[in-house]
Short mmCIF file of C-alpha atoms and ligand atoms in Angstrom, two decimals:
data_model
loop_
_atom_site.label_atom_id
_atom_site.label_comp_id
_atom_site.label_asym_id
_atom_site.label_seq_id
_atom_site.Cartn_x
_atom_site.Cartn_y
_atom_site.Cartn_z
CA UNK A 1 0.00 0.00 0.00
CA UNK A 2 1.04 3.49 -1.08
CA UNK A 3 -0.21 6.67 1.17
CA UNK A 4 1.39 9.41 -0.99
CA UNK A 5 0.06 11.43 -3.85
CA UNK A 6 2.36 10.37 -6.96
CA UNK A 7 1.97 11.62 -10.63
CA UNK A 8 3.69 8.61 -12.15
CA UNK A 9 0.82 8.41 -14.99
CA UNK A 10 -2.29 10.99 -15.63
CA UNK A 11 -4.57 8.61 -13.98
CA UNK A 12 -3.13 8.45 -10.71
CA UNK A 13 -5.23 12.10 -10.63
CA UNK A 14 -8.66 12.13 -12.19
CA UNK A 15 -10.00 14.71 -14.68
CA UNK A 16 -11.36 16.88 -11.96
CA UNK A 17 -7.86 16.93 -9.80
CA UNK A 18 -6.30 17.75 -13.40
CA UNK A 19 -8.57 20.74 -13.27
CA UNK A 20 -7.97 21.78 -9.79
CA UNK A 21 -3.77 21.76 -10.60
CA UNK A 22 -4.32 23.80 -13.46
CA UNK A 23 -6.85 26.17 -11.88
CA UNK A 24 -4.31 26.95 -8.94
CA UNK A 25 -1.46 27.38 -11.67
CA UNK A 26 -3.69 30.35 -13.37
CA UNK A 27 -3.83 31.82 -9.77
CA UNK A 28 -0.56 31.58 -9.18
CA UNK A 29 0.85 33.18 -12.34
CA UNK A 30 -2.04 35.80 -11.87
CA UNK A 31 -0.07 36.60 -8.36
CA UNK A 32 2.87 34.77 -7.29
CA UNK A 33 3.90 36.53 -4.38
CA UNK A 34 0.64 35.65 -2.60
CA UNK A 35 2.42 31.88 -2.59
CA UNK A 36 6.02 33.04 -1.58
CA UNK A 37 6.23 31.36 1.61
CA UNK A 38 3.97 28.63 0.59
CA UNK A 39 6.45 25.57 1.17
CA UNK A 40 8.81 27.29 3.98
CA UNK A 41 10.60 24.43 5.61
CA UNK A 42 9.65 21.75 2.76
CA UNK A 43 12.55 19.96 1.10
CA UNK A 44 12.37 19.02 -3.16
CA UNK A 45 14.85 16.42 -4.27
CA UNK A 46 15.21 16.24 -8.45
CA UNK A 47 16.82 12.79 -9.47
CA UNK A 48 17.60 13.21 -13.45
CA UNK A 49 19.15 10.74 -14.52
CA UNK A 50 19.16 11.88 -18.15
CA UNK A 51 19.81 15.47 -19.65
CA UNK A 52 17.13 18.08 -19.21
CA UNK A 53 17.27 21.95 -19.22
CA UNK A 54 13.21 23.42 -19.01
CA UNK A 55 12.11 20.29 -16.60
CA UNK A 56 14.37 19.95 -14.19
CA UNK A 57 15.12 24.33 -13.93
CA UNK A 58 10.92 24.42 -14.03
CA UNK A 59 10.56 22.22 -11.24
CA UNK A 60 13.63 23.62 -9.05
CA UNK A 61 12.79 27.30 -10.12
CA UNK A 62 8.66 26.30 -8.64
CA UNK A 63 9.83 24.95 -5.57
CA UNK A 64 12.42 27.90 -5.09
CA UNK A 65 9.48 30.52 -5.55
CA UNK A 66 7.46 28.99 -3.36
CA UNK A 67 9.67 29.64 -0.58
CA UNK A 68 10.85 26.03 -0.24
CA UNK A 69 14.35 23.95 -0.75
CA UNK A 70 16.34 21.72 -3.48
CA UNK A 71 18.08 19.18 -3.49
CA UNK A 72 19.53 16.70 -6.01
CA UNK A 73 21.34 15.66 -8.67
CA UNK A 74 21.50 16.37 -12.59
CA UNK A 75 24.09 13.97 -13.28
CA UNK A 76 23.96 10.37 -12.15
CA UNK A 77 28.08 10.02 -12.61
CA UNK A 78 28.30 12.62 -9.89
CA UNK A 79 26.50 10.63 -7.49
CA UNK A 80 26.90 6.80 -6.10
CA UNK A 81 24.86 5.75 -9.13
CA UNK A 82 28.75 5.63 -10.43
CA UNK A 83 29.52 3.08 -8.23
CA UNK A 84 26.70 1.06 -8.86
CA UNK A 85 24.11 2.15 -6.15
CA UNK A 86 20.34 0.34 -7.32
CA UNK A 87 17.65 2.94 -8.14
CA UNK A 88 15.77 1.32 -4.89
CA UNK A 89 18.97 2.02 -2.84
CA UNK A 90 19.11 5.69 -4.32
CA UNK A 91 15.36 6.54 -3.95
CA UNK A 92 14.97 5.04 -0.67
CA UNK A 93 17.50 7.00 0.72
CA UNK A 94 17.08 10.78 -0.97
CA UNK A 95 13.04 10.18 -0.36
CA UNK A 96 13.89 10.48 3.37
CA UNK A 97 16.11 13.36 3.17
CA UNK A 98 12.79 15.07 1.17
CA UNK A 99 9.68 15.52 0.67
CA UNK A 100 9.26 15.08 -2.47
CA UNK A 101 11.30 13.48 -5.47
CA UNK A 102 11.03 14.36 -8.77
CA UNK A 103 12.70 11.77 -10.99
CA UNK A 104 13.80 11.95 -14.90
CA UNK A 105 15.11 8.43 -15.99
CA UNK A 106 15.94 6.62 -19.13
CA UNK A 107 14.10 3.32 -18.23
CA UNK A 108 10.58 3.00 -19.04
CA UNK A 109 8.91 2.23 -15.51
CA UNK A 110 11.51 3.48 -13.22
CA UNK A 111 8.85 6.20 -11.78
CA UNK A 112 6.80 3.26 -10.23
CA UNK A 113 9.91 1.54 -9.49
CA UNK A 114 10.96 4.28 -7.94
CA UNK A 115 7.29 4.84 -5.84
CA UNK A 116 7.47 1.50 -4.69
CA UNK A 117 10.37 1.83 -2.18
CA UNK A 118 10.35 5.49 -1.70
CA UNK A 119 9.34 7.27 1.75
CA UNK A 120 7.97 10.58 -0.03
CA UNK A 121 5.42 11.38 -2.78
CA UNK A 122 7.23 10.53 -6.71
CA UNK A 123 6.79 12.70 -9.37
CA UNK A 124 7.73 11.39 -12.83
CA UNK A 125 9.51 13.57 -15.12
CA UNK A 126 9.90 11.53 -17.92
CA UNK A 127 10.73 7.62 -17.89
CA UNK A 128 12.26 6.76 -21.01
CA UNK A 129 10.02 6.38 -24.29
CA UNK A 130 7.06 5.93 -22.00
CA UNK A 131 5.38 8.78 -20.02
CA UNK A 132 6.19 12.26 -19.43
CA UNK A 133 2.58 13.68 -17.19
CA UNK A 134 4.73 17.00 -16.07
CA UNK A 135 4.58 18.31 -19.66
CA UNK A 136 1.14 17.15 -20.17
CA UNK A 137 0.33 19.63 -17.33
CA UNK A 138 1.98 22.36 -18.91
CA UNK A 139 0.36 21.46 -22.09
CA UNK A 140 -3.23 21.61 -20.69
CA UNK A 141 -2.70 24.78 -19.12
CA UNK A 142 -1.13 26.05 -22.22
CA UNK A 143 -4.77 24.90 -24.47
CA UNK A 144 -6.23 26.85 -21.78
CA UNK A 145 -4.77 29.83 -21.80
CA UNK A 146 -4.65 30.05 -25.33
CA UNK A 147 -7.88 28.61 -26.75
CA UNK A 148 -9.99 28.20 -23.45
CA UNK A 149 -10.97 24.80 -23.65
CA UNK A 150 -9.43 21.38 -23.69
CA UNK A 151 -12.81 19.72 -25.22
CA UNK A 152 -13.79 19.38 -28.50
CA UNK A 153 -10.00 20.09 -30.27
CA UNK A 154 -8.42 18.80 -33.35
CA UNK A 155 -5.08 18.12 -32.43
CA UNK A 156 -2.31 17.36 -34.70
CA UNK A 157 1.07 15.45 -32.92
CA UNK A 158 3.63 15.54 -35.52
CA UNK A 159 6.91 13.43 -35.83
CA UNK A 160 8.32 10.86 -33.43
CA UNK A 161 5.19 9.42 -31.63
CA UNK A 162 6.91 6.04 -30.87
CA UNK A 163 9.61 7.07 -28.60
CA UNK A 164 7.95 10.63 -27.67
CA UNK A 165 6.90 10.16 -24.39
CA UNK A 166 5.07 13.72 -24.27
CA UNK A 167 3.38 12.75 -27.19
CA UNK A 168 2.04 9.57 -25.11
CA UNK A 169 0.74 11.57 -21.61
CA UNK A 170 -0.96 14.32 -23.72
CA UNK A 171 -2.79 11.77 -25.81
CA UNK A 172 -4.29 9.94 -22.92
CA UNK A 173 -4.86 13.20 -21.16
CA UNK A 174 -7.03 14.81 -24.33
CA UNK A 175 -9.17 11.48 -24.52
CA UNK A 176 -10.68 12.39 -21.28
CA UNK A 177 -12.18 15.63 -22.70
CA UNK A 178 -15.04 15.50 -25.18
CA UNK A 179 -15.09 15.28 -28.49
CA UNK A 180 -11.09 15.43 -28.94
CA UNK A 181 -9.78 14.48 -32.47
CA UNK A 182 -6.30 13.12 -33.52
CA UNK A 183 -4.29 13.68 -36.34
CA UNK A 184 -1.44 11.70 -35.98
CA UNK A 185 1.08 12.85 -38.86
CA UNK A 186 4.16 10.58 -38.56
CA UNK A 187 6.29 7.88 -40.79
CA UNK A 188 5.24 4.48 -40.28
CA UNK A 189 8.32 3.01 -38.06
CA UNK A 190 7.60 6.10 -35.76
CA UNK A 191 4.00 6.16 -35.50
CA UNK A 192 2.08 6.07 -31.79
CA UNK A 193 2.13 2.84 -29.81
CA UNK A 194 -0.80 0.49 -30.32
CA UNK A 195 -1.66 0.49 -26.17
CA UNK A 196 -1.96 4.73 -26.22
CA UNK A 197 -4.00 4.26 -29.42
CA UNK A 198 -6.52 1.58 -27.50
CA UNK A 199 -7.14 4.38 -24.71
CA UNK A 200 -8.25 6.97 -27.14
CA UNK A 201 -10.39 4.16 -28.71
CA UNK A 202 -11.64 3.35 -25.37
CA UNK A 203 -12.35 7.14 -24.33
CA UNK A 204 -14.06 6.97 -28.00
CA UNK A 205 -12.00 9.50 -28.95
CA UNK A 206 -11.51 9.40 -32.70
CA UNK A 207 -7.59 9.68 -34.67
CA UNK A 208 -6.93 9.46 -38.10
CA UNK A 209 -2.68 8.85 -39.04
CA UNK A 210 -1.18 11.03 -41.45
CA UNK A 211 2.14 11.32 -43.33
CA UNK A 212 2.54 14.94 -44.42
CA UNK A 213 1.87 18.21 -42.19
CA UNK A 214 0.70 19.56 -45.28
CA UNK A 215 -2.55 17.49 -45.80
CA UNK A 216 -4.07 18.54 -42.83
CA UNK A 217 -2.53 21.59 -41.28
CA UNK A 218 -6.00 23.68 -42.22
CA UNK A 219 -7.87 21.61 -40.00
CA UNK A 220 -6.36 22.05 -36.60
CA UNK A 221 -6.96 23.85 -34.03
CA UNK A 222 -3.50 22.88 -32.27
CA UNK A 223 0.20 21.25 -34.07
CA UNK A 224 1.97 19.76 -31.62
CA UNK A 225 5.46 19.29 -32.88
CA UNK A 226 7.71 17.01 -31.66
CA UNK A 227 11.68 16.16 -31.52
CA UNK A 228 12.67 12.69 -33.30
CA UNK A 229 14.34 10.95 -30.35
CA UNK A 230 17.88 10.33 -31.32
CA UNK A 231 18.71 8.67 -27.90
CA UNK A 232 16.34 6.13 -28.29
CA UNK A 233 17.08 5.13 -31.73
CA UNK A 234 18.13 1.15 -31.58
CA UNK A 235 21.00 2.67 -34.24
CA UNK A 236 22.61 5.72 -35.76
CA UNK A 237 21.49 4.95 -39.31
CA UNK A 238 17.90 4.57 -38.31
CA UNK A 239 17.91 8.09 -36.41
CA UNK A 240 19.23 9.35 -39.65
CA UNK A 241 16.75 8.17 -42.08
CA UNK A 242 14.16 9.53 -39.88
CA UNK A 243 15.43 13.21 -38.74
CA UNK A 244 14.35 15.94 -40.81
CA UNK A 245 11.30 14.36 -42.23
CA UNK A 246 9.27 16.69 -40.69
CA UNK A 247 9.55 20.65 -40.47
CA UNK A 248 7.12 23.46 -39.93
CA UNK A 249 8.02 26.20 -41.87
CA UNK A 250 6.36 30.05 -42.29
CA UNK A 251 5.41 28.64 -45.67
CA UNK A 252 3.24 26.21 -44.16
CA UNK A 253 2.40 28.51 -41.14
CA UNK A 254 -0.03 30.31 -44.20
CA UNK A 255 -2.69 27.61 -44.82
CA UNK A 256 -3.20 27.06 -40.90
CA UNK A 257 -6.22 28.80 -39.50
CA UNK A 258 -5.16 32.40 -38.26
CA UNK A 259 -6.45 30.58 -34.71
CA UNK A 260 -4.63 27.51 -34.55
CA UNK A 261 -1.68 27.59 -32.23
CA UNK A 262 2.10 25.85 -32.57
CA UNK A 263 3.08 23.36 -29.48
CA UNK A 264 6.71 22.07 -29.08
CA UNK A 265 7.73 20.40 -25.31
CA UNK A 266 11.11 22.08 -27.20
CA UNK A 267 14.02 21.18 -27.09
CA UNK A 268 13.81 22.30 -30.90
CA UNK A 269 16.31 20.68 -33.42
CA UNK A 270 15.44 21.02 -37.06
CA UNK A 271 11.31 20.54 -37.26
CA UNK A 272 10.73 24.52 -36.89
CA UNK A 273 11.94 26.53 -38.82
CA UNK A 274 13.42 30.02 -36.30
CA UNK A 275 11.29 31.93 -38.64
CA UNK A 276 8.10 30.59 -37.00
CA UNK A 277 8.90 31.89 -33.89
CA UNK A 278 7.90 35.27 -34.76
CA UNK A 279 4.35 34.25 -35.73
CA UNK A 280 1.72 34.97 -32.68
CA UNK A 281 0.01 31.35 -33.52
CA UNK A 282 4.22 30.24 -32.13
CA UNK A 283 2.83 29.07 -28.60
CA UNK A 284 5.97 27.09 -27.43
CA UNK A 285 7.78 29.67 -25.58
CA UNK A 286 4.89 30.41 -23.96
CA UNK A 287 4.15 26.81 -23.39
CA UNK A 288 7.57 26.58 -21.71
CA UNK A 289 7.30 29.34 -19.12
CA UNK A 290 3.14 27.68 -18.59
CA UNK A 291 5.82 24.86 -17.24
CA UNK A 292 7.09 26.46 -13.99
CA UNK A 293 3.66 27.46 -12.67
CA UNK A 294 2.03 24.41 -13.14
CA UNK A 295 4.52 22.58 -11.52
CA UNK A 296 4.78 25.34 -8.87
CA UNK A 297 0.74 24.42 -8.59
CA UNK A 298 1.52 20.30 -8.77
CA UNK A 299 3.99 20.82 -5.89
CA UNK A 300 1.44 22.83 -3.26
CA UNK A 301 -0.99 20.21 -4.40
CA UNK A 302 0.59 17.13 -4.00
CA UNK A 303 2.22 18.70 -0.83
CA UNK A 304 -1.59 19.42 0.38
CA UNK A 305 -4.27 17.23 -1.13
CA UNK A 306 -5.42 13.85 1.13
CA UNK A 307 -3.24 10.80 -0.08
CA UNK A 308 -5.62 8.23 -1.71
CA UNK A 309 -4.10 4.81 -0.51
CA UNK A 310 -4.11 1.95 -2.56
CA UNK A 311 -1.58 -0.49 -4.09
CA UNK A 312 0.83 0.51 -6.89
CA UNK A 313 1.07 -2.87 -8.38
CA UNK A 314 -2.51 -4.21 -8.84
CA UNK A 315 -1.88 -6.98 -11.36
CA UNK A 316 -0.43 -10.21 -11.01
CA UNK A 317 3.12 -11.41 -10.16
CA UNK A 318 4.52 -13.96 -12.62
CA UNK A 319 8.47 -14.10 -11.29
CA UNK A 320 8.62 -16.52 -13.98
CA UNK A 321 7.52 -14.18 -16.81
CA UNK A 322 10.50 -11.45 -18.50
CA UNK A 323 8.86 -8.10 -19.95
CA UNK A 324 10.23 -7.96 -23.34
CA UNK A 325 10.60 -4.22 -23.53
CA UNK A 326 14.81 -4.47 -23.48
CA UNK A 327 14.42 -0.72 -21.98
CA UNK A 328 11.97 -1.30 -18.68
CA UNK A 329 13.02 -0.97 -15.41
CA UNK A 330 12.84 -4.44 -14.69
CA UNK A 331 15.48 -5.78 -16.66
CA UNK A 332 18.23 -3.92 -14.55
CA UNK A 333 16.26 -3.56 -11.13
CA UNK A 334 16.21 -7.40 -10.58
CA UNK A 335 14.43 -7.17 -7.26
CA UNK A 336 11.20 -5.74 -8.21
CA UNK A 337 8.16 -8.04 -8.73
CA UNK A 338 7.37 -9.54 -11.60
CA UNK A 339 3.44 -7.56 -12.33
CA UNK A 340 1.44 -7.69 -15.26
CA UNK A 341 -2.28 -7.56 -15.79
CA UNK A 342 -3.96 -10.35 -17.09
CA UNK A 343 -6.23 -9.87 -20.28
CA UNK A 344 -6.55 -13.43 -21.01
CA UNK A 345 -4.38 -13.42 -24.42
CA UNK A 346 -2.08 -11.29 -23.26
CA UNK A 347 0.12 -9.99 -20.10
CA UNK A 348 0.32 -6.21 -19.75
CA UNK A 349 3.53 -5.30 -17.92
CA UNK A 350 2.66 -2.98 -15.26
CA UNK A 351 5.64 -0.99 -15.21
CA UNK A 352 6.00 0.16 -19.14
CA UNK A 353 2.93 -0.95 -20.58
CA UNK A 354 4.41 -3.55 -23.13
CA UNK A 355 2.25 -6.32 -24.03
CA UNK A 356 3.24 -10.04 -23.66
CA UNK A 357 1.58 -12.41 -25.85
CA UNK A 358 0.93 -15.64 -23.81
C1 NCD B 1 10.75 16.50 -23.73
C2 NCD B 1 11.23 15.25 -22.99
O1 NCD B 1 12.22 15.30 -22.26
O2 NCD B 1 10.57 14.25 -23.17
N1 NCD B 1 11.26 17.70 -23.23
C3 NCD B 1 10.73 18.25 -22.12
O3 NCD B 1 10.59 17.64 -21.09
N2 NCD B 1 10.29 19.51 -22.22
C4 NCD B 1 10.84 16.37 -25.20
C5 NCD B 1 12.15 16.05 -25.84
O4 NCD B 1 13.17 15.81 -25.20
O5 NCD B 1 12.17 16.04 -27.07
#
């Protein structure tokens, strides 16, 4: 059993809590003196365990402004990770020096990994290809603030939708909201995993998949562009037939509605062009500074709400059974329990979501 409030996926909050966050980050960026002192006394430990510049600063510069502390560490080699410390070992020790530990790792799972031994509440901050529900935040407050709804959207994600793990959070966030549409524009070997496709089908959400941003630029009321994910690439030559495919241009910028805005979780390489910036539909600047105050909101909120107990791991433990995802957590953390869910054909590993066929 798990008494902490932990955003390791969307759902650990419902729709309404989602709400609430992003209510209290309009208040705060309305006035954020009024929540200076806010977290006096309270201790914020960030774990990243792989590179990250608006993330890791967002979440440090929140707690900071609200009048609390940091701790951490932005490069694993600097701490006993070197020397071969287990993420358990790691976690279990900084969550009682804090409270609260926000974690960026290149295994997919390692966030409820991490929950599972950790004496504080766990915020994910990206694990690997899988799930990044900070960003997703920041990208429903950004749809707010800019077109004042999150309901009844057509939303283009461009580029790498495999391995984008924003891409994957926002997707099962906008599936909650009503009448939400999906253009997924994207080459075939990077297209959106089948198990984030099955949630918008079960939300009965609709998504159509795409090849070209030109097709279907004049129907959307948001482009969310995206970063192909050279760390994740299996191989270099692979990464290179894929970069570049895709990029937003001014030219392009003319046939979208004079409405519609631009998304990027940036960093930016190639797929928009500078020019773009310059164009008031550009929302990922914006999007970027949305980042701090939500997560300034998350904090207070997670710091403050009633923990909901329950169990972490609700499936079924097969020690027997190997995920076959070579990048979850469980394939280097050798001591954590074996749990899938059972849908009769098929074992759903409870960590990163891959699917087993029995
Ligand atoms: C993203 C990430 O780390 O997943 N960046 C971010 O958190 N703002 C996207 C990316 O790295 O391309």
């Amino acid at each position: 059993m798990n008494n902490f409030n932990n955003l390791i996926d969307m759902d650990d909050y419902t729709v309404s809590q989602w709400n609430e966050i992003i209510s209290l980050a309009e208040k705060i960026k309305a006035n954020p003196m009024e929540y200076s002192e806010k977290c006096r006394g309270k201790i914020m430990a960030t774990l990243f365990y792989e590179p990250s510049t608006r993330t890791q600063m967002s979440f440090q510069a929140a707690m900071i402004r609200l009048g609390g502390n940091i701790i951490g560490f932005d490069n694993p080699n600097n701490s006993s990770v070197a020397k071969g410390e287990s993420l358990k070992d790691t976690v279990k020790i900084v969550s009682s020096y804090s409270d609260i530990l926000v974690m960026r790792h290149s295994q997919e799972g390692s966030a409820k990994a991490a929950a599972l031994c950790a004496d504080c509440h766990i915020i994910n901050a990206g694990d690997g290809g899988h799930l990044h529900p900070t960003q997703t935040l920041t990208d429903l407050l950004t749809l707010k603030t800019e077109l004042r709804r999150l309901d009844n959207l057509t939303v283009g994600l461009c580029g790498d939708l495999k391995y984008g793990r924003t891409t994957h959070s926002l997707v099962k966030a906008l599936s909650s909201f009503p009448n939400n549409r999906f253009v997924l524009i994207s080459t075939p070997s990077l297209a959106l995993p089948s198990y984030i496709k099955d949630v918008i089908r079960a939300h009965g959400s609709s998504f159509t998949e795409v090849d070209t941003i030109d097709e279907t630029i004049k129907d959307l009321d948001m482009l969310y562009m995206t970063r192909i994910q050279r760390e994740r690439f299996a191989s270099s030559e692979e990464y290179e037939r894929q970069k570049d495919v895709y990029c937003l241009t001014k030219a392009k910028m003319q046939y979208a509605r004079p409405n519609m805005i631009v998304m990027h979780p940036l960093p930016r390489v190639n797929e928009i062009e500078v020019a773009v910036d310059d164009d008031p539909r550009a929302a990922y600047f914006r999007q970027a500074n949305n980042g701090m105050y939500v997560r300034m909101a998350l904090i207070l909120f997670t710091l403050t709400e009633k923990p909901k107990i329950r169990p972490l791991l609700m499936g079924e433990i097969h020690n027997n059974v190997c995920c076959t995802n070579s990048k979850c957590v469980t394939q280097t953390e050798k001591y954590l329990p074996h749990s899938f869910i059972n849908r009769g054909d098929i074992l759903i590993c409870e960590y990163c979501d891959e699917r087993i066929l029995l």
